[in-house]
């Protein structure tokens, strides 16, 4: 070292070696503690029948500020200030009165789908623990079946699902030659392929042709279109999808579970009909049926009126001497007498009671009274000539409607 130069502390060779060794020791200590912590956490987990069984969280933690603190709030951003993350020991859960200033217990609820920080381990993602599902494609909608199979392969319905893990199962699809499509897709749905990737080498087939020649390819295309295109799904599609044209398969030794096929939509005869050809719409637009309904409604009304009339006449006869007093009298005379008595009774009951007012109809926003229009007179051509005060004849030969007073 030249004369007059100063040596900075920690720049010697010996000090650098000491620092490197100390950093290595600290790194090993942190790694070992992290592994021990991971093992401790994993000991509280159990993998049973494709479900994650975990011990409930320990109680006795109280947050000073919020029940749930996000990472951005703990670290602090330009918008939110840094929040204290200190925790205090707390006593068992107590119900605090309204307005109490005591600290509330922080007891987060447990989710079967796993917490936000949980990740499936390599042991859980082992192929030996994956569940096998059987799909019967007979009479099922092709598009809905493809989405259901894709969800099972990717594990989207599993409680252990994680975007960074692979917890999906195996899918066995049988009766591929009996899958259905709605409407005219049986004749007009096209399948294109170009295995050589050269222009002019594309091959086109219809659904009705491909289902006879290669029905498995139809299910393969439907499932592949229902899955996002990435390397993981490409591997899943090749390894776990098992397709058979007939009702039998080769994986009876895998403890296969029958998928609830009632969740997949069926394709029926009505799915290929137009709206006006559906039975419900045809019956709603059936004039004969409407006339029958109107006649039946009128018949029921007449029966109810007759029943009320008989009841009133019976009460009137019993009130005025019984059957012996009206034995020799004419029915029309008795009926007119009973009707007059009923009208007098109604008149006496209505004395002092205000008559109900009719609800007036107004135009929207201007509150002008809306007149009643007779559609029969509106089509007559000489209406405006007889009523010149209402205005001239409108263009196009239309007639002015008649207004009732």
XYZ file of C-alpha atoms in Angstrom:
405
model
C 0.000 0.000 0.000
C 1.323 3.407 -0.912
C 2.186 5.971 1.718
C -0.726 8.171 2.687
C -3.484 5.721 1.596
C -6.108 4.533 4.053
C -7.473 0.981 4.249
C -11.282 0.741 4.634
C -12.496 -1.588 7.352
C -13.509 -5.023 6.087
C -11.581 -4.843 2.836
C -8.804 -7.226 3.772
C -8.732 -10.787 2.508
C -9.168 -12.217 5.992
C -12.253 -10.077 6.715
C -13.853 -11.076 3.428
C -13.386 -14.768 4.247
C -14.923 -14.251 7.708
C -17.954 -12.472 6.207
C -18.455 -15.195 3.601
C -18.331 -17.936 6.212
C -20.743 -16.063 8.497
C -23.228 -15.550 5.630
C -23.028 -19.252 4.779
C -23.771 -20.228 8.376
C -26.741 -17.838 8.523
C -28.101 -19.154 5.215
C -27.871 -22.783 6.398
C -29.579 -21.907 9.678
C -32.465 -20.161 7.894
C -32.861 -23.007 5.393
C -32.919 -25.650 8.137
C -35.471 -23.676 10.166
C -37.653 -23.255 7.065
C -37.522 -26.985 6.340
C -38.376 -27.806 9.934
C -41.281 -25.355 9.807
C -42.510 -26.905 6.552
C -42.344 -30.369 8.104
C -44.225 -29.121 11.144
C -46.962 -27.683 8.967
C -47.179 -30.801 6.858
C -47.625 -32.966 9.942
C -50.945 -31.217 10.591
C -52.243 -32.111 7.096
C -53.761 -35.363 5.966
C -54.707 -36.456 2.473
C -57.820 -38.628 2.620
C -59.946 -39.588 -0.423
C -58.939 -36.560 -2.538
C -59.766 -34.105 0.278
C -57.513 -31.955 2.441
C -58.139 -32.540 6.160
C -56.395 -29.936 8.327
C -56.375 -29.124 11.997
C -58.227 -25.914 12.827
C -56.126 -22.858 13.556
C -55.074 -22.067 17.093
C -56.966 -19.409 18.933
C -55.550 -16.583 20.998
C -54.324 -14.000 18.466
C -55.596 -10.437 18.440
C -54.870 -7.928 15.694
C -54.292 -4.397 16.854
C -55.718 -2.697 13.772
C -57.589 -4.994 11.351
C -58.864 -8.570 11.344
C -57.213 -9.256 7.988
C -54.062 -7.404 6.828
C -52.871 -7.659 3.262
C -49.237 -7.813 2.284
C -49.392 -4.409 0.606
C -50.711 -2.841 3.800
C -48.034 -4.504 5.919
C -45.224 -3.435 3.622
C -46.661 -0.026 2.878
C -47.314 1.535 -0.529
C -47.580 5.015 -1.967
C -51.305 4.969 -1.220
C -51.442 3.138 2.130
C -49.138 3.757 5.051
C -47.368 0.985 6.877
C -49.563 -0.727 9.487
C -48.287 -2.268 12.680
C -48.071 -6.060 12.553
C -47.561 -6.731 16.225
C -49.612 -9.450 17.832
C -50.569 -9.918 21.471
C -51.632 -12.983 23.392
C -55.351 -13.114 24.002
C -57.692 -15.015 26.258
C -60.409 -17.361 25.012
C -63.197 -15.922 22.909
C -65.555 -13.572 24.710
C -68.647 -11.704 23.542
C -67.901 -8.003 23.915
C -70.750 -5.520 24.552
C -71.649 -2.912 21.976
C -69.231 0.017 22.040
C -66.518 -1.854 23.920
C -62.967 -0.645 23.277
C -61.351 -3.983 24.087
C -59.455 -5.889 21.424
C -61.436 -8.404 19.387
C -60.106 -11.902 18.870
C -58.639 -12.655 15.448
C -60.134 -16.043 14.542
C -60.142 -16.534 10.758
C -62.493 -19.165 9.368
C -61.159 -22.304 7.724
C -61.723 -22.880 3.991
C -61.919 -26.419 2.549
C -60.391 -25.144 -0.682
C -57.242 -24.206 1.233
C -55.966 -20.877 2.408
C -54.379 -18.337 0.092
C -50.862 -19.371 1.166
C -51.403 -23.135 0.899
C -49.788 -25.050 -1.962
C -50.200 -28.759 -2.750
C -47.007 -30.646 -2.099
C -45.359 -33.104 -4.461
C -46.753 -36.011 -2.430
C -50.312 -34.781 -2.914
C -49.722 -34.360 -6.662
C -48.513 -37.939 -7.082
C -50.273 -39.870 -9.853
C -51.003 -42.732 -7.456
C -53.382 -40.509 -5.467
C -55.374 -39.203 -8.430
C -59.035 -40.183 -8.696
C -60.488 -41.863 -11.793
C -63.854 -40.675 -13.146
C -66.097 -42.386 -15.705
C -68.209 -40.372 -18.190
C -71.022 -41.951 -20.197
C -71.423 -39.834 -23.345
C -74.695 -41.413 -24.485
C -77.327 -38.752 -25.422
C -75.167 -35.962 -23.927
C -74.435 -32.554 -25.416
C -70.947 -32.546 -26.946
C -69.978 -29.060 -25.756
C -71.182 -29.545 -22.166
C -69.498 -32.945 -21.980
C -66.193 -31.445 -23.143
C -66.289 -28.767 -20.441
C -67.130 -31.320 -17.722
C -64.246 -33.597 -18.722
C -61.845 -30.653 -18.926
C -62.741 -29.501 -15.406
C -62.019 -32.970 -14.026
C -58.685 -33.206 -15.850
C -57.533 -29.794 -14.597
C -58.932 -30.354 -11.087
C -61.023 -27.168 -11.037
C -63.731 -28.837 -8.922
C -61.248 -30.295 -6.433
C -61.043 -28.712 -2.940
C -57.247 -28.891 -3.292
C -57.182 -26.863 -6.514
C -54.328 -24.403 -6.821
C -53.263 -22.454 -9.915
C -49.636 -23.508 -9.340
C -50.368 -27.175 -8.624
C -51.812 -30.104 -10.544
C -54.486 -31.916 -8.524
C -56.691 -33.088 -11.392
C -57.828 -36.648 -11.974
C -58.183 -39.174 -14.783
C -61.192 -39.141 -17.116
C -62.605 -42.207 -18.873
C -65.175 -41.446 -21.588
C -67.248 -44.280 -23.069
C -69.995 -44.441 -25.726
C -68.307 -41.739 -27.784
C -70.217 -42.887 -30.862
C -73.527 -41.956 -29.157
C -72.761 -38.348 -28.293
C -75.195 -35.791 -29.703
C -75.211 -32.223 -31.009
C -78.296 -29.963 -31.202
C -79.959 -28.534 -34.280
C -78.362 -28.853 -37.687
C -74.840 -29.382 -36.329
C -75.106 -33.081 -37.128
C -74.946 -32.206 -40.839
C -73.072 -28.881 -40.855
C -70.494 -29.064 -38.040
C -67.051 -29.269 -39.678
C -63.741 -30.695 -38.464
C -60.585 -29.408 -40.149
C -57.094 -30.894 -39.883
C -53.764 -30.247 -41.562
C -51.177 -32.692 -40.268
C -48.465 -31.573 -42.706
C -48.979 -27.833 -41.950
C -48.619 -27.072 -45.630
C -50.986 -24.868 -47.665
C -53.556 -26.804 -49.619
C -53.235 -29.936 -47.465
C -56.206 -29.226 -45.216
C -58.786 -32.002 -44.782
C -62.461 -31.269 -43.985
C -65.001 -33.695 -42.542
C -68.557 -33.332 -41.303
C -69.741 -34.448 -37.891
C -71.948 -37.193 -39.325
C -68.984 -38.594 -41.287
C -66.420 -38.398 -38.478
C -68.697 -40.021 -35.881
C -68.862 -43.134 -38.043
C -65.166 -43.254 -38.937
C -63.410 -41.987 -35.771
C -65.836 -41.044 -32.902
C -62.989 -40.694 -30.367
C -61.599 -37.717 -32.272
C -64.849 -35.783 -31.677
C -64.461 -36.048 -27.886
C -60.769 -35.219 -28.121
C -61.482 -32.021 -30.039
C -64.281 -30.961 -27.628
C -62.093 -31.501 -24.543
C -59.055 -29.790 -26.074
C -61.107 -26.714 -27.032
C -62.415 -26.490 -23.453
C -58.901 -26.353 -21.945
C -56.508 -23.375 -22.071
C -53.582 -23.966 -24.400
C -50.352 -24.385 -22.410
C -47.692 -27.014 -21.792
C -49.272 -28.363 -18.611
C -52.673 -28.950 -20.226
C -50.980 -30.551 -23.211
C -49.321 -33.086 -20.898
C -52.570 -33.635 -18.955
C -54.515 -34.159 -22.176
C -52.078 -36.821 -23.401
C -51.664 -38.731 -20.137
C -55.042 -38.695 -18.344
C -57.761 -38.690 -21.001
C -58.938 -42.217 -21.867
C -61.546 -42.492 -24.645
C -63.484 -45.558 -25.836
C -66.057 -45.826 -28.625
C -68.084 -48.573 -26.936
C -69.593 -49.013 -23.462
C -66.563 -50.895 -22.007
C -63.148 -49.675 -20.883
C -59.871 -51.206 -19.654
C -59.499 -49.505 -16.262
C -61.851 -51.393 -13.959
C -58.942 -52.035 -11.567
C -58.504 -48.311 -10.792
C -61.487 -47.891 -8.417
C -63.352 -45.702 -10.922
C -66.062 -43.307 -9.696
C -69.143 -42.690 -11.827
C -69.399 -38.996 -12.683
C -72.891 -37.529 -11.979
C -74.058 -37.309 -15.568
C -77.266 -35.501 -14.607
C -75.100 -32.374 -14.406
C -74.350 -32.661 -18.151
C -77.139 -31.482 -20.425
C -78.941 -33.994 -22.652
C -79.863 -33.385 -26.288
C -83.519 -34.204 -26.952
C -85.828 -34.062 -29.941
C -87.098 -30.599 -28.988
C -83.592 -29.124 -29.183
C -83.677 -29.543 -32.974
C -87.050 -27.788 -33.452
C -87.809 -24.147 -34.130
C -89.490 -22.052 -31.474
C -92.800 -22.038 -33.329
C -92.675 -25.839 -33.663
C -92.264 -26.527 -29.943
C -95.210 -28.230 -28.270
C -95.547 -25.521 -25.637
C -95.646 -22.701 -28.182
C -98.015 -24.599 -30.453
C -100.418 -25.128 -27.573
C -100.199 -21.478 -26.551
C -101.087 -20.377 -30.088
C -103.847 -22.964 -30.522
C -107.189 -21.188 -31.106
C -109.240 -24.351 -30.575
C -107.630 -24.840 -27.201
C -108.223 -21.172 -26.325
C -111.910 -21.524 -27.207
C -112.175 -24.652 -25.063
C -110.553 -22.843 -22.150
C -112.944 -19.885 -22.550
C -115.972 -22.194 -22.664
C -114.806 -24.062 -19.595
C -114.218 -20.798 -17.734
C -117.719 -19.607 -18.654
C -119.177 -22.921 -17.507
C -117.449 -22.695 -14.136
C -118.700 -19.112 -13.708
C -122.293 -20.135 -14.464
C -122.071 -23.038 -12.002
C -120.882 -20.701 -9.242
C -123.654 -18.203 -9.993
C -126.278 -20.960 -9.923
C -124.965 -22.203 -6.604
C -125.164 -18.716 -5.072
C -128.680 -18.240 -6.477
C -129.914 -21.495 -4.984
C -128.379 -20.644 -1.616
C -130.030 -17.200 -1.572
C -133.448 -18.524 -2.612
C -133.300 -21.247 0.026
C -132.491 -18.680 2.737
C -135.285 -16.367 1.499
C -137.881 -19.159 1.539
C -136.905 -20.330 5.028
C -136.989 -16.724 6.288
C -140.531 -16.079 4.938
C -142.533 -19.099 6.139
C -140.812 -22.119 4.638
C -141.774 -24.297 1.680
C -145.474 -24.572 2.637
C -145.987 -20.804 2.190
C -144.495 -20.860 -1.348
C -145.923 -24.243 -2.410
C -148.690 -22.897 -4.681
C -146.946 -19.743 -5.909
C -145.326 -19.197 -9.313
C -141.528 -19.334 -9.514
C -141.175 -16.092 -11.515
C -143.284 -14.249 -8.973
C -141.207 -15.567 -6.068
C -137.965 -14.729 -7.899
C -139.027 -11.115 -8.640
C -140.129 -10.666 -5.025
C -136.812 -12.046 -3.713
C -134.834 -9.863 -6.136
C -136.713 -6.725 -5.020
C -136.005 -7.593 -1.391
C -132.328 -8.034 -2.169
C -132.152 -4.682 -3.977
C -133.874 -2.915 -1.071
C -131.370 -4.454 1.331
C -128.456 -3.297 -0.805
C -129.936 0.212 -0.969
C -130.312 0.422 2.806
C -126.715 -0.782 3.325
C -125.343 1.764 0.824
C -126.925 4.790 2.546
C -124.151 7.080 3.794
C -121.411 5.200 1.937
C -119.510 7.106 -0.741
C -119.550 5.549 -4.192
C -116.127 4.383 -5.429
C -114.612 6.779 -7.925
C -113.472 5.507 -11.284
C -109.759 5.675 -11.889
C -109.038 8.107 -14.687
C -106.577 7.255 -17.408
C -104.008 9.899 -18.377
C -101.350 10.240 -20.999
C -97.808 9.855 -19.754
C -96.072 13.084 -18.605
C -98.771 15.547 -19.805
C -101.611 14.245 -17.571
C -104.299 14.826 -20.200
C -107.339 12.523 -20.009
C -107.051 9.570 -22.346
C -110.222 9.138 -24.478
C -111.654 5.776 -25.352
C -111.384 4.827 -29.041
C -113.715 2.511 -30.899
C -111.659 0.478 -33.342
C -114.702 -0.483 -35.417
C -115.461 3.120 -36.371
C -111.804 4.037 -36.852
C -111.653 2.186 -40.185
C -114.550 4.097 -41.783
C -113.479 6.619 -44.413
C -116.276 9.149 -43.964
C -115.677 9.628 -40.239
C -113.600 12.804 -40.593
C -116.144 14.297 -43.030
C -118.926 13.884 -40.488
C -116.728 15.354 -37.754
C -114.817 18.236 -39.368
C -113.998 19.798 -36.030
C -111.480 17.060 -35.188
C -109.111 17.964 -38.071
C -108.287 16.969 -41.616
C -107.911 13.494 -42.997
C -104.462 12.065 -42.198
C -102.126 11.171 -45.104
C -102.229 7.708 -46.609
C -106.002 7.335 -46.542
C -106.120 6.645 -42.792
C -109.280 7.562 -40.938
C -109.556 9.467 -37.677
C -110.595 7.355 -34.689
C -113.914 7.907 -33.012
C -113.810 9.379 -29.501
C -116.395 8.355 -26.991
C -117.705 11.025 -24.653
